[in-house]
Coordinates of C-alpha atoms in Angstrom, one line a residue:
X1383 CA 120.2 126.0 95.1
X1384 CA 119.5 122.4 93.6
X1385 CA 119.5 121.5 90.1
X1386 CA 116.6 119.8 88.4
X1387 CA 118.5 116.6 88.5
X1388 CA 118.3 116.5 92.4
X1389 CA 115.2 114.2 92.6
X1390 CA 117.1 111.7 90.0
X1391 CA 120.0 112.0 92.0
X1392 CA 117.9 111.5 95.4
X1393 CA 116.1 108.7 93.7
X1394 CA 119.5 106.7 92.8
X1395 CA 121.0 107.2 96.2
X1396 CA 118.5 106.1 98.2
X1397 CA 116.9 102.6 98.2
X1398 CA 113.6 101.9 96.9
X1399 CA 111.0 100.2 99.4
X1400 CA 108.3 97.6 98.0
X1401 CA 105.5 96.5 100.0
X1402 CA 106.0 93.4 102.4
X1403 CA 105.2 91.1 99.9
X1404 CA 107.6 92.6 97.3
X1405 CA 104.9 94.2 95.1
X1406 CA 103.5 97.5 94.9
X1407 CA 104.6 100.7 94.1
X1408 CA 108.4 101.3 94.5
X1409 CA 108.8 104.0 97.2
X1410 CA 112.2 105.7 97.8
X1411 CA 113.6 106.4 101.1
X1412 CA 112.7 110.4 101.3
X1413 CA 108.9 109.3 100.0
X1414 CA 108.7 106.7 102.8
X1415 CA 109.7 109.2 105.4
X1416 CA 107.2 111.7 104.1
X1417 CA 104.5 109.2 103.7
X1418 CA 105.0 107.7 107.1
X1419 CA 104.9 111.2 108.9
X1420 CA 101.6 112.1 106.8
X1421 CA 100.2 108.8 107.7
X1422 CA 100.8 109.5 111.4
X1423 CA 99.0 113.0 111.0
X1424 CA 96.0 111.8 109.6
X1425 CA 95.2 109.3 112.4
X1426 CA 94.2 106.0 112.6
X1427 CA 92.0 103.9 110.1
X1428 CA 93.2 105.7 107.1
X1429 CA 94.7 104.4 104.0
X1430 CA 96.4 105.9 101.1
X1431 CA 94.7 105.7 97.7
X1432 CA 96.9 106.1 94.6
X1433 CA 95.5 106.1 91.2
X1434 CA 94.9 107.9 87.8
X1435 CA 92.1 109.9 86.6
X1436 CA 91.6 111.3 82.9
X1437 CA 92.7 114.8 83.0
X1438 CA 95.9 116.8 82.9
X1439 CA 98.3 118.3 80.3
X1440 CA 99.2 114.8 78.8
X1441 CA 95.9 113.1 79.1
X1442 CA 96.2 111.3 82.5
X1443 CA 97.2 112.4 85.9
X1444 CA 98.0 110.5 89.3
X1445 CA 96.2 110.9 92.4
X1446 CA 97.0 110.3 95.8
X1447 CA 94.6 110.9 98.9
X1448 CA 94.0 109.6 102.1
X1449 CA 90.8 107.7 102.7
X1450 CA 89.0 106.1 105.6
X1451 CA 89.6 102.4 105.6
X1452 CA 86.3 101.9 105.6
X1453 CA 86.3 103.1 101.7
X1454 CA 88.6 100.2 100.5
X1455 CA 86.7 98.3 97.9
X1456 CA 86.8 94.5 97.3
X1457 CA 88.8 94.6 94.2
X1458 CA 91.3 97.3 95.2
X1459 CA 95.0 95.9 95.6
X1460 CA 96.4 96.4 99.1
X1461 CA 99.8 96.7 99.9
X1462 CA 101.5 97.3 103.4
X1463 CA 104.6 99.4 103.5
X1464 CA 106.9 99.5 106.7
X1465 CA 109.3 102.7 106.7
X1466 CA 112.7 102.0 108.3
X1467 CA 111.8 103.8 111.6
X1468 CA 109.1 101.1 112.1
X1469 CA 106.2 103.3 110.9
X1470 CA 104.0 101.3 108.4
X1471 CA 101.1 102.5 106.4
X1472 CA 98.7 100.9 103.7
X1473 CA 98.5 101.9 100.2
X1474 CA 95.4 100.8 98.1
X1475 CA 94.9 101.0 94.2
X1476 CA 92.0 100.0 92.3
X1477 CA 92.5 97.6 89.5
X1478 CA 92.1 99.9 86.4
X1479 CA 94.4 102.4 88.0
X1480 CA 97.2 99.9 88.7
X1481 CA 97.5 98.8 84.9
X1482 CA 98.7 102.3 84.1
X1483 CA 101.0 102.5 87.2
X1484 CA 102.3 99.1 87.9
X1485 CA 106.1 99.3 88.5
X1486 CA 105.6 103.1 89.1
X1487 CA 108.5 104.5 91.5
X1488 CA 107.4 107.5 93.9
X1489 CA 110.0 109.7 95.1
X1490 CA 109.8 112.8 97.3
X1491 CA 112.0 116.1 97.0
X1492 CA 112.2 119.1 99.3
X1493 CA 113.5 121.4 96.5
X1494 CA 111.6 124.9 96.7
X1495 CA 110.8 124.2 92.7
X1496 CA 109.5 121.1 91.8
X1497 CA 109.6 119.6 95.3
X1498 CA 107.1 117.5 96.4
X1499 CA 106.2 113.9 95.5
X1500 CA 107.5 112.9 92.0
X1501 CA 106.4 110.0 89.8
X1502 CA 108.6 108.0 87.7
X1503 CA 106.3 105.7 85.7
X1504 CA 108.0 103.2 83.3
X1505 CA 104.4 102.6 81.5
X1506 CA 104.1 106.3 80.4
X1507 CA 105.3 107.4 76.7
X1508 CA 104.8 110.8 77.4
X1509 CA 104.9 113.0 80.6
X1510 CA 104.2 116.5 81.3
X1511 CA 106.6 119.1 82.5
X1512 CA 104.9 119.5 85.9
X1513 CA 105.5 115.7 86.4
X1514 CA 101.7 115.0 87.7
X1515 CA 100.2 114.0 84.3
X1516 CA 101.1 111.3 81.7
X1517 CA 100.3 109.3 78.5
X1518 CA 100.5 105.8 77.7

């Protein structure tokens, strides 16, 4: 059985990936593999929208949704990622959300308790125990 530190150990053991231009959210190896798999499952012309919204235990919560590429807004920041296996996907983020998540690291854990996508946000002054909400 894994300990709560498994996510931190995994993140430290695997390199983080940035978008092709060196910017965007840092994505760990396990998260890259999972996102590449999910993007393939979603089919063509889908992009991953990440952002924040009001709500959650600490005041703001993270959002991640696949949306059709036709929903990309003119002011969205766009980041192209390429997984080590060659699969590529695009991540988009609105400018307001980017202020809160710039420099964030996205990890993925397969642990039975606390598994799934995990966010490490250097801008957060407070986080919730579930890891999906924060305050700045």
